[in-house]
């Protein structure tokens, strides 16, 4: 309803207005969209002036957030290729660092990642606009990068993770040429800024398809770019650990499907626990108390992990608390664990 309000208002003010991206894709395959993105020919300033409840955000990618209660509709101005005109910038290794060249709806379609993500619902006549064969791919159940796959992966290696996550969510396959490009560029994920990887990890594990996403990430050998310590353990073979992680992922998906609240620190604590435990045990052998050992181990493991994925303090502090509680949960006699 909020998305429709935004579309209507833009349309009535004489602008073109479309729903685009995951919202359209998910609705067309019968899934409930997680969020709605709007694309328009109005500039960020024009959009901002049109909606009282709005603000301009972003630097690399400027757009407007329109707020209705707790819901936020993202409204973006059509963009052209980053190498056309000013406002775009390519950094080292062919990465896009600034992406603010405005353009036509067709140009906007070609700079999106996958064909099924570039479908536009037009509020003016209730039609779906498709420049890149997205409808056909949606029919076939295929994720396919728009344009030359290798270039598209290199300019933003996070697309590799997006492909794996979204294909797992929709139970789609990945087109062979896209898959080939992904394999050739996946190692570039290692130089992704940690805050961006953190955002991607949240999407992987909080979208309601954590179990499928995790297994898909492992099948494509991408876990090493997110949680290398856990990846090494799983590669050595550890059935107990596998079932523990699966249990946490299943639990998370279940809570999402029941509409219960979830938090990132729960799963993150799981992913790093085996290494915290092992280090703490070693410290104990050196004579440290279990509390001190856990503190020291937590700091070391977090420091290693934070070089890859940034974890805000509001999450890392409760993660440490969870780890500190583990020894108390192991003492099952006398009901103390239950009480805790
Ligand atoms: P979901 O919201 O279910 O995670 P989504 O496809 O909607 O999936 P968003 O991150 O909400 O993902 O992005 C909305 C749209 O913006 C995408 O569908 C795609 O068209 C475009 N987009 C997002 N990220 C990229 C990217 N890295 N490169 C190119 N286009 C992108
Ligand atoms: Mg979305």
mmCIF file of C-alpha atoms in Angstrom, residues 2-227:
data_model
loop_
_atom_site.group_PDB
_atom_site.id
_atom_site.type_symbol
_atom_site.label_atom_id
_atom_site.label_comp_id
_atom_site.label_asym_id
_atom_site.label_seq_id
_atom_site.Cartn_x
_atom_site.Cartn_y
_atom_site.Cartn_z
ATOM 1 C CA UNK A 2 2.844 2.394 0.870
ATOM 2 C CA UNK A 3 4.644 1.623 -2.367
ATOM 3 C CA UNK A 4 1.438 2.293 -4.307
ATOM 4 C CA UNK A 5 1.033 5.623 -2.503
ATOM 5 C CA UNK A 6 4.508 6.638 -3.614
ATOM 6 C CA UNK A 7 3.868 5.519 -7.195
ATOM 7 C CA UNK A 8 0.526 7.353 -7.346
ATOM 8 C CA UNK A 9 1.910 10.574 -5.984
ATOM 9 C CA UNK A 10 4.844 10.621 -8.413
ATOM 10 C CA UNK A 11 2.515 9.790 -11.293
ATOM 11 C CA UNK A 12 0.021 12.505 -10.344
ATOM 12 C CA UNK A 13 2.876 15.024 -10.175
ATOM 13 C CA UNK A 14 3.622 14.221 -13.826
ATOM 14 C CA UNK A 15 6.609 11.926 -13.362
ATOM 15 C CA UNK A 16 7.031 8.372 -14.538
ATOM 16 C CA UNK A 17 7.034 5.912 -11.656
ATOM 17 C CA UNK A 18 7.769 2.206 -11.587
ATOM 18 C CA UNK A 19 8.148 -0.565 -9.060
ATOM 19 C CA UNK A 20 11.400 -2.370 -9.805
ATOM 20 C CA UNK A 21 13.800 -5.015 -8.532
ATOM 21 C CA UNK A 22 13.179 -7.743 -5.994
ATOM 22 C CA UNK A 23 9.624 -6.582 -5.238
ATOM 23 C CA UNK A 24 8.470 -7.127 -8.827
ATOM 24 C CA UNK A 25 10.519 -10.329 -9.233
ATOM 25 C CA UNK A 26 9.193 -11.905 -6.027
ATOM 26 C CA UNK A 27 5.576 -10.894 -6.687
ATOM 27 C CA UNK A 28 5.731 -12.427 -10.192
ATOM 28 C CA UNK A 29 6.905 -15.804 -8.864
ATOM 29 C CA UNK A 30 4.342 -15.730 -6.061
ATOM 30 C CA UNK A 31 6.610 -14.895 -3.122
ATOM 31 C CA UNK A 32 5.804 -12.131 -0.683
ATOM 32 C CA UNK A 33 8.202 -9.266 -1.483
ATOM 33 C CA UNK A 34 10.491 -8.242 1.365
ATOM 34 C CA UNK A 35 10.672 -4.614 0.332
ATOM 35 C CA UNK A 36 9.677 -2.380 -2.544
ATOM 36 C CA UNK A 37 11.926 -0.190 -4.644
ATOM 37 C CA UNK A 38 10.607 2.602 -6.802
ATOM 38 C CA UNK A 39 12.365 4.065 -9.847
ATOM 39 C CA UNK A 40 11.384 7.396 -11.380
ATOM 40 C CA UNK A 41 12.554 10.158 -13.705
ATOM 41 C CA UNK A 42 12.202 12.708 -10.878
ATOM 42 C CA UNK A 43 15.464 13.914 -9.300
ATOM 43 C CA UNK A 44 16.262 13.165 -5.641
ATOM 44 C CA UNK A 45 15.548 16.813 -4.774
ATOM 45 C CA UNK A 46 12.174 16.695 -6.553
ATOM 46 C CA UNK A 47 11.242 13.468 -4.768
ATOM 47 C CA UNK A 48 12.360 14.922 -1.441
ATOM 48 C CA UNK A 49 10.148 17.995 -2.006
ATOM 49 C CA UNK A 50 7.142 15.841 -2.967
ATOM 50 C CA UNK A 51 7.119 13.689 0.183
ATOM 51 C CA UNK A 52 7.093 15.271 3.617
ATOM 52 C CA UNK A 53 8.142 11.973 5.238
ATOM 53 C CA UNK A 54 11.323 11.591 3.177
ATOM 54 C CA UNK A 55 15.078 12.081 3.265
ATOM 55 C CA UNK A 56 17.942 11.862 0.798
ATOM 56 C CA UNK A 57 20.508 9.223 1.719
ATOM 57 C CA UNK A 58 23.673 7.680 0.278
ATOM 58 C CA UNK A 59 26.796 9.010 -1.343
ATOM 59 C CA UNK A 60 28.001 6.252 -3.656
ATOM 60 C CA UNK A 61 24.365 5.926 -4.664
ATOM 61 C CA UNK A 62 22.054 8.829 -3.772
ATOM 62 C CA UNK A 63 18.409 7.961 -3.277
ATOM 63 C CA UNK A 64 15.371 8.980 -1.240
ATOM 64 C CA UNK A 65 13.828 7.078 1.644
ATOM 65 C CA UNK A 66 10.091 7.668 2.014
ATOM 66 C CA UNK A 67 8.876 6.555 5.392
ATOM 67 C CA UNK A 68 5.420 5.269 6.338
ATOM 68 C CA UNK A 69 5.474 4.195 9.956
ATOM 69 C CA UNK A 70 8.090 1.489 10.181
ATOM 70 C CA UNK A 71 8.063 0.858 6.441
ATOM 71 C CA UNK A 72 10.594 2.523 4.151
ATOM 72 C CA UNK A 73 10.159 2.774 0.394
ATOM 73 C CA UNK A 74 13.380 3.418 -1.503
ATOM 74 C CA UNK A 75 12.909 5.819 -4.393
ATOM 75 C CA UNK A 76 15.753 6.110 -6.893
ATOM 76 C CA UNK A 77 16.156 8.296 -9.956
ATOM 77 C CA UNK A 78 16.854 6.396 -13.218
ATOM 78 C CA UNK A 79 20.595 5.949 -13.642
ATOM 79 C CA UNK A 80 22.775 5.570 -16.692
ATOM 80 C CA UNK A 81 26.039 3.640 -16.942
ATOM 81 C CA UNK A 82 28.588 4.911 -14.434
ATOM 82 C CA UNK A 83 31.036 5.712 -17.247
ATOM 83 C CA UNK A 84 28.655 8.065 -19.022
ATOM 84 C CA UNK A 85 29.040 11.682 -17.942
ATOM 85 C CA UNK A 86 30.011 13.072 -14.558
ATOM 86 C CA UNK A 87 28.927 11.634 -11.231
ATOM 87 C CA UNK A 88 30.275 8.174 -11.895
ATOM 88 C CA UNK A 89 33.654 6.879 -10.881
ATOM 89 C CA UNK A 90 35.605 3.688 -11.399
ATOM 90 C CA UNK A 91 38.238 2.782 -8.846
ATOM 91 C CA UNK A 92 40.983 0.160 -8.675
ATOM 92 C CA UNK A 93 40.320 -3.249 -10.281
ATOM 93 C CA UNK A 94 37.411 -1.856 -12.300
ATOM 94 C CA UNK A 95 35.181 -1.264 -9.265
ATOM 95 C CA UNK A 96 32.338 1.239 -9.309
ATOM 96 C CA UNK A 97 32.936 3.741 -6.515
ATOM 97 C CA UNK A 98 30.389 6.387 -7.423
ATOM 98 C CA UNK A 99 27.170 5.752 -9.284
ATOM 99 C CA UNK A 100 25.207 8.969 -9.698
ATOM 100 C CA UNK A 101 24.799 9.540 -13.423
ATOM 101 C CA UNK A 102 21.096 9.977 -14.125
ATOM 102 C CA UNK A 103 19.578 8.541 -17.301
ATOM 103 C CA UNK A 104 16.563 6.945 -18.983
ATOM 104 C CA UNK A 105 14.579 3.932 -17.788
ATOM 105 C CA UNK A 106 16.263 1.784 -20.454
ATOM 106 C CA UNK A 107 19.729 2.803 -19.282
ATOM 107 C CA UNK A 108 18.587 2.138 -15.726
ATOM 108 C CA UNK A 109 17.581 -1.405 -16.695
ATOM 109 C CA UNK A 110 20.973 -2.215 -18.217
ATOM 110 C CA UNK A 111 22.928 -1.232 -15.160
ATOM 111 C CA UNK A 112 21.019 -3.567 -12.851
ATOM 112 C CA UNK A 113 22.607 -6.901 -11.989
ATOM 113 C CA UNK A 114 20.364 -9.787 -13.147
ATOM 114 C CA UNK A 115 17.716 -9.804 -15.866
ATOM 115 C CA UNK A 116 14.983 -10.926 -13.441
ATOM 116 C CA UNK A 117 15.904 -7.945 -11.222
ATOM 117 C CA UNK A 118 15.351 -5.469 -14.033
ATOM 118 C CA UNK A 119 11.582 -5.751 -14.494
ATOM 119 C CA UNK A 120 9.542 -2.572 -14.080
ATOM 120 C CA UNK A 121 5.891 -2.380 -13.083
ATOM 121 C CA UNK A 122 4.387 0.768 -14.598
ATOM 122 C CA UNK A 123 1.703 2.397 -12.449
ATOM 123 C CA UNK A 124 0.460 4.448 -15.446
ATOM 124 C CA UNK A 125 -0.942 1.445 -17.350
ATOM 125 C CA UNK A 126 -0.417 -1.597 -15.101
ATOM 126 C CA UNK A 127 2.145 -3.085 -17.480
ATOM 127 C CA UNK A 128 5.498 -4.812 -16.958
ATOM 128 C CA UNK A 129 8.380 -3.244 -18.858
ATOM 129 C CA UNK A 130 11.207 -5.619 -19.797
ATOM 130 C CA UNK A 131 14.315 -4.478 -21.714
ATOM 131 C CA UNK A 132 16.618 -7.387 -20.905
ATOM 132 C CA UNK A 133 14.636 -10.612 -21.297
ATOM 133 C CA UNK A 134 13.869 -10.805 -17.602
ATOM 134 C CA UNK A 135 10.379 -12.272 -18.085
ATOM 135 C CA UNK A 136 11.737 -15.160 -20.166
ATOM 136 C CA UNK A 137 14.414 -15.873 -17.546
ATOM 137 C CA UNK A 138 11.806 -15.692 -14.813
ATOM 138 C CA UNK A 139 9.777 -18.306 -16.731
ATOM 139 C CA UNK A 140 12.828 -20.545 -17.058
ATOM 140 C CA UNK A 141 13.871 -19.957 -13.458
ATOM 141 C CA UNK A 142 17.323 -18.642 -14.368
ATOM 142 C CA UNK A 143 19.560 -15.976 -12.869
ATOM 143 C CA UNK A 144 21.524 -14.312 -15.599
ATOM 144 C CA UNK A 145 23.780 -11.260 -15.403
ATOM 145 C CA UNK A 146 22.838 -8.473 -17.797
ATOM 146 C CA UNK A 147 25.545 -7.725 -20.364
ATOM 147 C CA UNK A 148 29.031 -9.195 -20.413
ATOM 148 C CA UNK A 149 29.137 -11.422 -17.309
ATOM 149 C CA UNK A 150 32.851 -11.074 -16.572
ATOM 150 C CA UNK A 151 32.752 -7.254 -16.680
ATOM 151 C CA UNK A 152 29.603 -7.143 -14.575
ATOM 152 C CA UNK A 153 31.178 -9.358 -11.894
ATOM 153 C CA UNK A 154 34.427 -7.399 -11.860
ATOM 154 C CA UNK A 155 32.758 -4.005 -11.457
ATOM 155 C CA UNK A 156 31.012 -5.300 -8.329
ATOM 156 C CA UNK A 157 32.119 -8.719 -6.983
ATOM 157 C CA UNK A 158 29.330 -8.660 -4.374
ATOM 158 C CA UNK A 159 27.077 -9.655 -7.278
ATOM 159 C CA UNK A 160 28.591 -13.134 -6.898
ATOM 160 C CA UNK A 161 27.088 -13.388 -3.420
ATOM 161 C CA UNK A 162 23.832 -11.832 -4.573
ATOM 162 C CA UNK A 163 23.463 -14.454 -7.321
ATOM 163 C CA UNK A 164 24.015 -17.314 -4.910
ATOM 164 C CA UNK A 165 21.701 -15.880 -2.260
ATOM 165 C CA UNK A 166 18.852 -14.968 -4.610
ATOM 166 C CA UNK A 167 19.087 -18.216 -6.591
ATOM 167 C CA UNK A 168 18.847 -20.149 -3.318
ATOM 168 C CA UNK A 169 15.858 -18.074 -2.226
ATOM 169 C CA UNK A 170 13.949 -18.505 -5.481
ATOM 170 C CA UNK A 171 15.199 -22.045 -6.173
ATOM 171 C CA UNK A 172 16.464 -20.758 -9.523
ATOM 172 C CA UNK A 173 19.486 -21.991 -11.432
ATOM 173 C CA UNK A 174 22.386 -19.776 -12.496
ATOM 174 C CA UNK A 175 23.091 -19.438 -16.230
ATOM 175 C CA UNK A 176 26.363 -21.174 -17.272
ATOM 176 C CA UNK A 177 28.047 -17.987 -18.566
ATOM 177 C CA UNK A 178 27.118 -16.146 -15.371
ATOM 178 C CA UNK A 179 28.414 -19.017 -13.260
ATOM 179 C CA UNK A 180 31.687 -19.057 -15.175
ATOM 180 C CA UNK A 181 32.206 -15.329 -14.585
ATOM 181 C CA UNK A 182 31.339 -15.765 -10.906
ATOM 182 C CA UNK A 183 33.954 -18.477 -10.474
ATOM 183 C CA UNK A 184 36.555 -16.328 -12.208
ATOM 184 C CA UNK A 185 35.916 -13.310 -9.951
ATOM 185 C CA UNK A 186 34.861 -14.787 -6.600
ATOM 186 C CA UNK A 187 38.351 -14.325 -5.143
ATOM 187 C CA UNK A 188 37.835 -10.558 -5.569
ATOM 188 C CA UNK A 189 35.306 -10.792 -2.751
ATOM 189 C CA UNK A 190 38.345 -10.795 -0.479
ATOM 190 C CA UNK A 191 38.834 -7.071 -1.087
ATOM 191 C CA UNK A 192 35.220 -6.041 -0.447
ATOM 192 C CA UNK A 193 34.893 -3.358 2.248
ATOM 193 C CA UNK A 194 33.935 -5.099 5.543
ATOM 194 C CA UNK A 195 30.783 -2.979 6.121
ATOM 195 C CA UNK A 196 29.378 -4.010 2.731
ATOM 196 C CA UNK A 197 30.054 -7.695 3.439
ATOM 197 C CA UNK A 198 28.308 -7.312 6.780
ATOM 198 C CA UNK A 199 25.207 -6.000 4.989
ATOM 199 C CA UNK A 200 25.328 -8.994 2.650
ATOM 200 C CA UNK A 201 25.714 -11.432 5.551
ATOM 201 C CA UNK A 202 22.592 -9.944 7.146
ATOM 202 C CA UNK A 203 20.688 -10.458 3.912
ATOM 203 C CA UNK A 204 21.976 -14.025 3.611
ATOM 204 C CA UNK A 205 20.911 -15.076 7.072
ATOM 205 C CA UNK A 206 17.975 -12.862 8.001
ATOM 206 C CA UNK A 207 15.879 -13.081 4.845
ATOM 207 C CA UNK A 208 14.015 -16.218 5.901
ATOM 208 C CA UNK A 209 16.134 -18.554 3.738
ATOM 209 C CA UNK A 210 19.239 -18.846 5.887
ATOM 210 C CA UNK A 211 19.615 -22.622 5.654
ATOM 211 C CA UNK A 212 19.335 -22.741 1.866
ATOM 212 C CA UNK A 213 21.563 -19.678 1.484
ATOM 213 C CA UNK A 214 24.262 -21.100 3.754
ATOM 214 C CA UNK A 215 24.388 -24.406 1.895
ATOM 215 C CA UNK A 216 24.466 -22.606 -1.418
ATOM 216 C CA UNK A 217 27.305 -20.365 -0.222
ATOM 217 C CA UNK A 218 29.243 -23.491 0.728
ATOM 218 C CA UNK A 219 28.501 -25.267 -2.543
ATOM 219 C CA UNK A 220 29.967 -22.326 -4.428
ATOM 220 C CA UNK A 221 32.944 -22.267 -2.060
ATOM 221 C CA UNK A 222 32.237 -18.706 -0.918
ATOM 222 C CA UNK A 223 32.148 -19.252 2.840
ATOM 223 C CA UNK A 224 35.901 -18.732 2.895
ATOM 224 C CA UNK A 225 35.306 -15.034 2.028
ATOM 225 C CA UNK A 226 32.863 -14.570 4.891
ATOM 226 C CA UNK A 227 33.879 -16.869 7.761
#
